[in-house]
Amino acid sequence: MPRRVFISTAYEDANQARGFKLLQWNPNVDFEFVTRDLLSPVDSRDPDYIKSSIREQLKGTSVTSVLIGQTTARSAWIPWEIEESIVRGNGVIGIRLKGQDDAPIPQALKDAGAKVINWDPDKFSDEIEKAALIAGRPELGPAPPRSVGASGCR
């Protein structure tokens, strides 16, 4: 069973965040998780509605991955997503986007004591799992075997 991860990112970095999501299907990357996000902007300026939309995406997740680009630290919503994630018991990790090793770290990530790593797909799975365990989320064991029906289809 894959880890369920909420992706928090500045709107300007949505395309790179979509690339991050695609890694779960790359056979050369040991990366097993399912993502939830708001990579498409919410069609509202009502803060309560936006918060409700974010909360809905956070449901069922155990880790929040903050993808860090040059504008992430200035985002009005990133600190709230981090705080809401912590309230829900999510592990939190910062991942600097590819080519963004000098991107400033959001203060909310620092305040949360979250680990921040540079872009390295070979480390994502382990680091996401560590963030979950630090938050007290149970370790994910191996996926249960799938049953095969009479037709041989899964």
Tab-separated table of N, CA and C in Angstrom:
chain	number	residue	atom	x	y	z
A	1	MET	N	0.856	-1.182	0.000
A	1	MET	CA	0.000	0.000	0.000
A	1	MET	C	0.899	1.241	0.000
A	2	PRO	N	0.726	2.120	-0.950
A	2	PRO	CA	1.583	3.294	-1.022
A	2	PRO	C	1.220	4.335	0.039
A	3	ARG	N	2.175	5.146	0.378
A	3	ARG	CA	1.990	6.270	1.297
A	3	ARG	C	1.166	7.326	0.574
A	4	ARG	N	0.218	7.957	1.270
A	4	ARG	CA	-0.584	9.032	0.682
A	4	ARG	C	0.028	10.368	1.085
A	5	VAL	N	0.412	11.159	0.082
A	5	VAL	CA	1.158	12.394	0.285
A	5	VAL	C	0.381	13.577	-0.270
A	6	PHE	N	0.254	14.628	0.549
A	6	PHE	CA	-0.312	15.886	0.072
A	6	PHE	C	0.832	16.739	-0.445
A	7	ILE	N	0.686	17.273	-1.644
A	7	ILE	CA	1.709	18.142	-2.223
A	7	ILE	C	1.309	19.594	-1.986
A	8	SER	N	2.188	20.311	-1.328
A	8	SER	CA	2.015	21.741	-1.089
A	8	SER	C	3.053	22.457	-1.927
A	9	THR	N	2.604	23.374	-2.766
A	9	THR	CA	3.547	24.089	-3.628
A	9	THR	C	2.966	25.428	-4.040
A	10	ALA	N	3.819	26.356	-4.359
A	10	ALA	CA	3.370	27.646	-4.876
A	10	ALA	C	2.804	27.429	-6.280
A	11	TYR	N	1.794	28.189	-6.615
A	11	TYR	CA	1.143	28.052	-7.917
A	11	TYR	C	2.149	28.165	-9.066
A	12	GLU	N	3.151	29.013	-8.922
A	12	GLU	CA	4.151	29.195	-9.981
A	12	GLU	C	4.941	27.921	-10.261
A	13	ASP	N	4.952	27.004	-9.313
A	13	ASP	CA	5.716	25.766	-9.461
A	13	ASP	C	4.834	24.559	-9.799
A	14	ALA	N	3.600	24.808	-10.188
A	14	ALA	CA	2.655	23.712	-10.437
A	14	ALA	C	3.147	22.750	-11.520
A	15	ASN	N	3.780	23.254	-12.570
A	15	ASN	CA	4.253	22.352	-13.626
A	15	ASN	C	5.346	21.421	-13.116
A	16	GLN	N	6.282	21.944	-12.317
A	16	GLN	CA	7.314	21.080	-11.757
A	16	GLN	C	6.706	20.099	-10.754
A	17	ALA	N	5.689	20.527	-10.041
A	17	ALA	CA	5.009	19.629	-9.102
A	17	ALA	C	4.327	18.489	-9.850
A	18	ARG	N	3.799	18.776	-11.025
A	18	ARG	CA	3.202	17.708	-11.836
A	18	ARG	C	4.274	16.690	-12.228
A	19	GLY	N	5.478	17.173	-12.508
A	19	GLY	CA	6.592	16.279	-12.806
A	19	GLY	C	6.948	15.413	-11.611
A	20	PHE	N	6.891	15.987	-10.425
A	20	PHE	CA	7.133	15.231	-9.200
A	20	PHE	C	6.114	14.101	-9.075
A	21	LYS	N	4.864	14.398	-9.379
A	21	LYS	CA	3.817	13.376	-9.304
A	21	LYS	C	4.067	12.236	-10.282
A	22	LEU	N	4.635	12.540	-11.441
A	22	LEU	CA	4.878	11.520	-12.460
A	22	LEU	C	5.947	10.515	-12.039
A	23	LEU	N	6.777	10.876	-11.079
A	23	LEU	CA	7.839	9.965	-10.642
A	23	LEU	C	7.298	8.651	-10.110
A	24	GLN	N	6.070	8.660	-9.598
A	24	GLN	CA	5.519	7.421	-9.047
A	24	GLN	C	5.324	6.345	-10.114
A	25	TRP	N	5.333	6.728	-11.378
A	25	TRP	CA	5.172	5.748	-12.465
A	25	TRP	C	6.470	5.478	-13.205
A	26	ASN	N	7.550	6.090	-12.771
A	26	ASN	CA	8.839	5.886	-13.418
A	26	ASN	C	9.437	4.575	-12.907
A	27	PRO	N	9.650	3.583	-13.789
A	27	PRO	CA	10.170	2.286	-13.337
A	27	PRO	C	11.597	2.348	-12.798
A	28	ASN	N	12.311	3.429	-13.082
A	28	ASN	CA	13.691	3.560	-12.611
A	28	ASN	C	13.794	4.239	-11.250
A	29	VAL	N	12.655	4.628	-10.679
A	29	VAL	CA	12.644	5.313	-9.391
A	29	VAL	C	11.850	4.490	-8.391
A	30	ASP	N	12.468	4.167	-7.267
A	30	ASP	CA	11.796	3.407	-6.211
A	30	ASP	C	10.966	4.395	-5.402
A	31	PHE	N	9.745	4.604	-5.858
A	31	PHE	CA	8.925	5.676	-5.334
A	31	PHE	C	7.496	5.175	-5.297
A	32	GLU	N	6.991	4.884	-4.132
A	32	GLU	CA	5.649	4.322	-4.060
A	32	GLU	C	4.772	5.194	-3.180
A	33	PHE	N	3.990	6.077	-3.793
A	33	PHE	CA	3.047	6.888	-3.049
A	33	PHE	C	1.942	7.379	-3.969
A	34	VAL	N	0.890	7.838	-3.361
A	34	VAL	CA	-0.246	8.415	-4.071
A	34	VAL	C	-0.329	9.864	-3.626
A	35	THR	N	-0.547	10.777	-4.560
A	35	THR	CA	-0.563	12.190	-4.199
A	35	THR	C	-1.965	12.780	-4.213
A	36	ARG	N	-2.118	13.801	-3.399
A	36	ARG	CA	-3.310	14.653	-3.390
A	36	ARG	C	-2.786	16.076	-3.416
A	37	ASP	N	-3.474	16.960	-4.091
A	37	ASP	CA	-2.950	18.306	-4.250
A	37	ASP	C	-4.028	19.247	-4.753
A	38	LEU	N	-3.664	20.494	-4.836
A	38	LEU	CA	-4.477	21.531	-5.467
A	38	LEU	C	-3.615	22.223	-6.526
A	39	LEU	N	-3.094	21.454	-7.468
A	39	LEU	CA	-2.216	22.026	-8.482
A	39	LEU	C	-2.982	22.908	-9.462
A	40	SER	N	-4.265	22.684	-9.560
A	40	SER	CA	-5.101	23.597	-10.333
A	40	SER	C	-5.711	24.575	-9.334
A	41	PRO	N	-5.702	25.858	-9.645
A	41	PRO	CA	-6.192	26.829	-8.672
A	41	PRO	C	-7.673	26.630	-8.355
A	42	VAL	N	-8.027	26.884	-7.106
A	42	VAL	CA	-9.415	26.822	-6.673
A	42	VAL	C	-10.131	28.030	-7.263
A	43	ASP	N	-11.305	27.808	-7.827
A	43	ASP	CA	-12.051	28.876	-8.481
A	43	ASP	C	-12.835	29.682	-7.448
A	44	SER	N	-12.099	30.364	-6.585
A	44	SER	CA	-12.734	31.170	-5.552
A	44	SER	C	-11.687	32.082	-4.922
A	45	ARG	N	-12.161	33.195	-4.408
A	45	ARG	CA	-11.296	34.083	-3.628
A	45	ARG	C	-11.701	34.052	-2.159
A	46	ASP	N	-12.685	33.238	-1.838
A	46	ASP	CA	-13.175	33.113	-0.469
A	46	ASP	C	-12.206	32.242	0.331
A	47	PRO	N	-11.505	32.816	1.319
A	47	PRO	CA	-10.522	32.049	2.082
A	47	PRO	C	-11.123	30.813	2.766
A	48	ASP	N	-12.355	30.907	3.235
A	48	ASP	CA	-12.967	29.750	3.884
A	48	ASP	C	-13.207	28.619	2.896
A	49	TYR	N	-13.597	28.968	1.686
A	49	TYR	CA	-13.813	27.949	0.654
A	49	TYR	C	-12.472	27.316	0.255
A	50	ILE	N	-11.436	28.136	0.118
A	50	ILE	CA	-10.111	27.625	-0.247
A	50	ILE	C	-9.608	26.685	0.846
A	51	LYS	N	-9.752	27.095	2.108
A	51	LYS	CA	-9.337	26.238	3.220
A	51	LYS	C	-10.098	24.918	3.204
A	52	SER	N	-11.381	24.988	2.916
A	52	SER	CA	-12.194	23.773	2.841
A	52	SER	C	-11.676	22.846	1.738
A	53	SER	N	-11.301	23.417	0.599
A	53	SER	CA	-10.775	22.627	-0.511
A	53	SER	C	-9.445	21.975	-0.131
A	54	ILE	N	-8.607	22.710	0.560
A	54	ILE	CA	-7.318	22.159	0.994
A	54	ILE	C	-7.551	21.039	2.000
A	55	ARG	N	-8.439	21.271	2.968
A	55	ARG	CA	-8.739	20.234	3.959
A	55	ARG	C	-9.234	18.956	3.293
A	56	GLU	N	-10.056	19.104	2.271
A	56	GLU	CA	-10.574	17.935	1.550
A	56	GLU	C	-9.430	17.146	0.927
A	57	GLN	N	-8.450	17.834	0.355
A	57	GLN	CA	-7.312	17.152	-0.260
A	57	GLN	C	-6.378	16.533	0.790
A	58	LEU	N	-6.344	17.117	1.973
A	58	LEU	CA	-5.512	16.580	3.051
A	58	LEU	C	-6.087	15.297	3.652
A	59	LYS	N	-7.384	15.086	3.497
A	59	LYS	CA	-8.016	13.891	4.068
A	59	LYS	C	-7.316	12.630	3.575
A	60	GLY	N	-7.019	11.752	4.508
A	60	GLY	CA	-6.443	10.460	4.155
A	60	GLY	C	-4.955	10.480	3.860
A	61	THR	N	-4.313	11.645	3.995
A	61	THR	CA	-2.877	11.699	3.769
A	61	THR	C	-2.141	11.566	5.097
A	62	SER	N	-0.878	11.168	5.024
A	62	SER	CA	-0.085	11.032	6.242
A	62	SER	C	1.201	11.853	6.191
A	63	VAL	N	1.508	12.401	5.032
A	63	VAL	CA	2.700	13.235	4.873
A	63	VAL	C	2.348	14.404	3.969
A	64	THR	N	2.887	15.569	4.301
A	64	THR	CA	2.784	16.731	3.426
A	64	THR	C	4.176	17.034	2.917
A	65	SER	N	4.314	17.044	1.602
A	65	SER	CA	5.573	17.350	0.950
A	65	SER	C	5.472	18.756	0.378
A	66	VAL	N	6.279	19.661	0.912
A	66	VAL	CA	6.301	21.036	0.425
A	66	VAL	C	7.384	21.116	-0.641
A	67	LEU	N	6.955	21.326	-1.877
A	67	LEU	CA	7.895	21.438	-2.990
A	67	LEU	C	8.342	22.894	-3.068
A	68	ILE	N	9.638	23.111	-2.907
A	68	ILE	CA	10.171	24.458	-2.718
A	68	ILE	C	10.804	24.992	-3.990
A	69	GLY	N	10.272	26.123	-4.438
A	69	GLY	CA	10.825	26.877	-5.553
A	69	GLY	C	11.173	28.276	-5.062
A	70	GLN	N	11.483	29.162	-5.979
A	70	GLN	CA	11.915	30.514	-5.609
A	70	GLN	C	10.823	31.336	-4.924
A	71	THR	N	9.544	31.071	-5.199
A	71	THR	CA	8.465	31.885	-4.618
A	71	THR	C	7.742	31.213	-3.461
A	72	THR	N	8.105	29.990	-3.138
A	72	THR	CA	7.387	29.233	-2.106
A	72	THR	C	7.380	29.955	-0.764
A	73	ALA	N	8.510	30.515	-0.373
A	73	ALA	CA	8.606	31.179	0.932
A	73	ALA	C	7.711	32.408	1.019
A	74	ARG	N	7.275	32.952	-0.113
A	74	ARG	CA	6.396	34.123	-0.119
A	74	ARG	C	4.921	33.757	-0.240
A	75	SER	N	4.616	32.500	-0.417
A	75	SER	CA	3.236	32.072	-0.597
A	75	SER	C	2.414	32.343	0.655
A	76	ALA	N	1.217	32.846	0.461
A	76	ALA	CA	0.310	33.089	1.590
A	76	ALA	C	-0.302	31.794	2.104
A	77	TRP	N	-0.386	30.764	1.256
A	77	TRP	CA	-1.084	29.538	1.638
A	77	TRP	C	-0.175	28.440	2.187
A	78	ILE	N	1.089	28.440	1.836
A	78	ILE	CA	2.002	27.380	2.287
A	78	ILE	C	2.046	27.286	3.822
A	79	PRO	N	2.215	28.390	4.553
A	79	PRO	CA	2.241	28.262	6.021
A	79	PRO	C	0.959	27.647	6.583
A	80	TRP	N	-0.174	28.033	6.026
A	80	TRP	CA	-1.437	27.479	6.512
A	80	TRP	C	-1.521	25.982	6.214
A	81	GLU	N	-1.080	25.560	5.023
A	81	GLU	CA	-1.090	24.133	4.685
A	81	GLU	C	-0.174	23.338	5.609
A	82	ILE	N	0.957	23.902	5.953
A	82	ILE	CA	1.882	23.224	6.873
A	82	ILE	C	1.243	23.108	8.249
A	83	GLU	N	0.693	24.206	8.754
A	83	GLU	CA	0.045	24.185	10.075
A	83	GLU	C	-1.109	23.192	10.108
A	84	GLU	N	-1.939	23.217	9.089
A	84	GLU	CA	-3.085	22.303	9.024
A	84	GLU	C	-2.613	20.855	8.945
A	85	SER	N	-1.529	20.627	8.239
A	85	SER	CA	-0.962	19.279	8.133
A	85	SER	C	-0.501	18.782	9.501
A	86	ILE	N	0.170	19.643	10.234
A	86	ILE	CA	0.658	19.266	11.562
A	86	ILE	C	-0.505	18.991	12.505
A	87	VAL	N	-1.538	19.828	12.445
A	87	VAL	CA	-2.731	19.615	13.279
A	87	VAL	C	-3.333	18.241	13.000
A	88	ARG	N	-3.296	17.818	11.762
A	88	ARG	CA	-3.851	16.516	11.365
A	88	ARG	C	-2.908	15.353	11.677
A	89	GLY	N	-1.694	15.657	12.135
A	89	GLY	CA	-0.741	14.604	12.463
A	89	GLY	C	0.106	14.151	11.300
A	90	ASN	N	0.110	14.912	10.222
A	90	ASN	CA	0.940	14.560	9.069
A	90	ASN	C	2.409	14.824	9.349
A	91	GLY	N	3.262	13.981	8.778
A	91	GLY	CA	4.673	14.298	8.713
A	91	GLY	C	4.842	15.386	7.672
A	92	VAL	N	5.862	16.204	7.812
A	92	VAL	CA	6.096	17.296	6.865
A	92	VAL	C	7.550	17.234	6.413
A	93	ILE	N	7.743	17.366	5.120
A	93	ILE	CA	9.087	17.387	4.540
A	93	ILE	C	9.137	18.459	3.459
A	94	GLY	N	10.279	19.123	3.342
A	94	GLY	CA	10.495	20.079	2.266
A	94	GLY	C	11.400	19.457	1.223
A	95	ILE	N	11.030	19.616	-0.037
A	95	ILE	CA	11.849	19.112	-1.143
A	95	ILE	C	12.066	20.270	-2.108
A	96	ARG	N	13.326	20.657	-2.256
A	96	ARG	CA	13.626	21.709	-3.216
A	96	ARG	C	13.458	21.135	-4.618
A	97	LEU	N	12.755	21.870	-5.455
A	97	LEU	CA	12.526	21.432	-6.817
A	97	LEU	C	13.842	21.371	-7.584
A	98	LYS	N	13.830	20.594	-8.647
A	98	LYS	CA	15.037	20.410	-9.470
A	98	LYS	C	15.565	21.775	-9.925
A	99	GLY	N	16.856	21.982	-9.685
A	99	GLY	CA	17.481	23.238	-10.080
A	99	GLY	C	17.218	24.391	-9.124
A	100	GLN	N	16.600	24.108	-7.986
A	100	GLN	CA	16.235	25.161	-7.036
A	100	GLN	C	16.981	25.007	-5.707
A	101	ASP	N	18.212	24.533	-5.754
A	101	ASP	CA	18.980	24.276	-4.528
A	101	ASP	C	19.170	25.531	-3.675
A	102	ASP	N	19.039	26.712	-4.283
A	102	ASP	CA	19.210	27.956	-3.532
A	102	ASP	C	17.877	28.595	-3.142
A	103	ALA	N	16.762	27.902	-3.395
A	103	ALA	CA	15.440	28.464	-3.075
A	103	ALA	C	15.312	28.661	-1.565
A	104	PRO	N	14.765	29.807	-1.150
A	104	PRO	CA	14.612	30.058	0.282
A	104	PRO	C	13.595	29.107	0.913
A	105	ILE	N	13.894	28.684	2.126
A	105	ILE	CA	13.024	27.755	2.850
A	105	ILE	C	11.929	28.554	3.554
A	106	PRO	N	10.670	28.179	3.383
A	106	PRO	CA	9.588	28.878	4.088
A	106	PRO	C	9.780	28.804	5.608
A	107	GLN	N	9.515	29.909	6.295
A	107	GLN	CA	9.681	29.974	7.735
A	107	GLN	C	8.837	28.912	8.438
A	108	ALA	N	7.657	28.633	7.922
A	108	ALA	CA	6.776	27.631	8.547
A	108	ALA	C	7.425	26.247	8.549
A	109	LEU	N	8.210	25.929	7.509
A	109	LEU	CA	8.935	24.654	7.489
A	109	LEU	C	10.014	24.641	8.563
A	110	LYS	N	10.717	25.761	8.698
A	110	LYS	CA	11.737	25.864	9.739
A	110	LYS	C	11.096	25.719	11.117
A	111	ASP	N	9.990	26.441	11.327
A	111	ASP	CA	9.303	26.408	12.618
A	111	ASP	C	8.824	25.000	12.960
A	112	ALA	N	8.439	24.247	11.942
A	112	ALA	CA	7.949	22.883	12.145
A	112	ALA	C	9.093	21.896	12.383
A	113	GLY	N	10.325	22.338	12.162
A	113	GLY	CA	11.468	21.445	12.312
A	113	GLY	C	11.534	20.400	11.223
A	114	ALA	N	10.923	20.705	10.079
A	114	ALA	CA	10.867	19.747	8.967
A	114	ALA	C	12.220	19.639	8.279
A	115	LYS	N	12.539	18.448	7.877
A	115	LYS	CA	13.755	18.219	7.099
A	115	LYS	C	13.529	18.763	5.694
A	116	VAL	N	14.560	19.373	5.129
A	116	VAL	CA	14.511	19.884	3.761
A	116	VAL	C	15.627	19.199	2.986
A	117	ILE	N	15.258	18.623	1.838
A	117	ILE	CA	16.240	17.949	0.997
A	117	ILE	C	16.240	18.569	-0.394
A	118	ASN	N	17.351	18.401	-1.077
A	118	ASN	CA	17.427	18.828	-2.467
A	118	ASN	C	16.820	17.739	-3.355
A	119	TRP	N	16.578	18.076	-4.585
A	119	TRP	CA	15.957	17.177	-5.554
A	119	TRP	C	16.833	15.948	-5.763
A	120	ASP	N	16.317	14.789	-5.373
A	120	ASP	CA	17.011	13.526	-5.576
A	120	ASP	C	15.966	12.408	-5.517
A	121	PRO	N	15.377	12.048	-6.665
A	121	PRO	CA	14.319	11.038	-6.682
A	121	PRO	C	14.682	9.734	-5.989
A	122	ASP	N	15.979	9.395	-5.931
A	122	ASP	CA	16.380	8.161	-5.259
A	122	ASP	C	16.173	8.224	-3.743
A	123	LYS	N	16.040	9.428	-3.195
A	123	LYS	CA	15.871	9.587	-1.750
A	123	LYS	C	14.426	9.870	-1.336
A	124	PHE	N	13.566	10.216	-2.274
A	124	PHE	CA	12.222	10.666	-1.927
A	124	PHE	C	11.450	9.660	-1.090
A	125	SER	N	11.412	8.431	-1.535
A	125	SER	CA	10.611	7.421	-0.841
A	125	SER	C	11.054	7.263	0.613
A	126	ASP	N	12.363	7.122	0.839
A	126	ASP	CA	12.877	6.959	2.207
A	126	ASP	C	12.615	8.196	3.058
A	127	GLU	N	12.834	9.374	2.500
A	127	GLU	CA	12.665	10.607	3.270
A	127	GLU	C	11.195	10.883	3.593
A	128	ILE	N	10.306	10.567	2.667
A	128	ILE	CA	8.874	10.721	2.929
A	128	ILE	C	8.448	9.757	4.030
A	129	GLU	N	8.945	8.540	3.963
A	129	GLU	CA	8.609	7.550	4.992
A	129	GLU	C	9.156	7.984	6.358
A	130	LYS	N	10.381	8.522	6.401
A	130	LYS	CA	10.950	9.007	7.655
A	130	LYS	C	10.093	10.124	8.246
A	131	ALA	N	9.622	11.045	7.394
A	131	ALA	CA	8.771	12.142	7.878
A	131	ALA	C	7.487	11.590	8.498
A	132	ALA	N	6.930	10.558	7.889
A	132	ALA	CA	5.713	9.937	8.423
A	132	ALA	C	5.980	9.303	9.779
A	133	LEU	N	7.077	8.587	9.896
A	133	LEU	CA	7.411	7.910	11.147
A	133	LEU	C	7.708	8.910	12.261
A	134	ILE	N	8.380	10.004	11.950
A	134	ILE	CA	8.657	11.045	12.938
A	134	ILE	C	7.344	11.612	13.473
A	135	ALA	N	6.336	11.719	12.609
A	135	ALA	CA	5.034	12.245	13.010
A	135	ALA	C	4.193	11.205	13.748
A	136	GLY	N	4.719	9.983	13.855
A	136	GLY	CA	3.972	8.945	14.564
A	136	GLY	C	3.005	8.177	13.699
A	137	ARG	N	3.153	8.318	12.399
A	137	ARG	CA	2.322	7.545	11.477
A	137	ARG	C	2.908	6.153	11.355
A	138	PRO	N	2.061	5.121	11.338
A	138	PRO	CA	2.592	3.756	11.272
A	138	PRO	C	3.381	3.501	9.992
A	139	GLU	N	4.348	2.624	10.147
A	139	GLU	CA	5.155	2.229	8.992
A	139	GLU	C	4.293	1.449	8.020
A	140	LEU	N	4.490	1.696	6.752
A	140	LEU	CA	3.765	0.943	5.735
A	140	LEU	C	4.531	-0.340	5.456
A	141	GLY	N	3.863	-1.433	5.600
A	141	GLY	CA	4.484	-2.718	5.293
A	141	GLY	C	4.321	-3.034	3.828
A	142	PRO	N	4.728	-4.227	3.426
A	142	PRO	CA	4.555	-4.608	2.027
A	142	PRO	C	3.072	-4.688	1.692
A	143	ALA	N	2.756	-4.405	0.460
A	143	ALA	CA	1.366	-4.458	0.013
A	143	ALA	C	0.851	-5.887	0.106
A	144	PRO	N	-0.412	-6.055	0.521
A	144	PRO	CA	-0.962	-7.408	0.561
A	144	PRO	C	-1.068	-7.971	-0.845
A	145	PRO	N	-0.938	-9.289	-1.001
A	145	PRO	CA	-1.013	-9.866	-2.345
A	145	PRO	C	-2.408	-9.631	-2.930
A	146	ARG	N	-2.431	-9.386	-4.194
A	146	ARG	CA	-3.710	-9.200	-4.892
A	146	ARG	C	-4.288	-10.568	-5.201
A	147	SER	N	-5.584	-10.678	-5.037
A	147	SER	CA	-6.214	-11.965	-5.385
A	147	SER	C	-6.494	-11.996	-6.874
A	148	VAL	N	-6.400	-13.153	-7.423
A	148	VAL	CA	-6.654	-13.330	-8.842
A	148	VAL	C	-7.969	-14.074	-8.990
A	149	GLY	N	-8.879	-13.499	-9.766
A	149	GLY	CA	-10.185	-14.111	-9.977
A	149	GLY	C	-10.110	-15.301	-10.909
A	150	ALA	N	-11.223	-15.962	-11.112
A	150	ALA	CA	-11.285	-17.155	-11.962
A	150	ALA	C	-10.841	-16.862	-13.392
A	151	SER	N	-11.057	-15.618	-13.830
A	151	SER	CA	-10.686	-15.275	-15.197
A	151	SER	C	-9.198	-14.989	-15.324
A	152	GLY	N	-8.508	-14.909	-14.185
A	152	GLY	CA	-7.081	-14.602	-14.221
A	152	GLY	C	-6.814	-13.124	-14.204
A	153	CYS	N	-7.864	-12.282	-14.164
A	153	CYS	CA	-7.694	-10.844	-14.125
A	153	CYS	C	-7.538	-10.377	-12.691
A	154	ARG	N	-6.783	-9.361	-12.517
A	154	ARG	CA	-6.611	-8.788	-11.192
A	154	ARG	C	-7.568	-7.641	-11.005
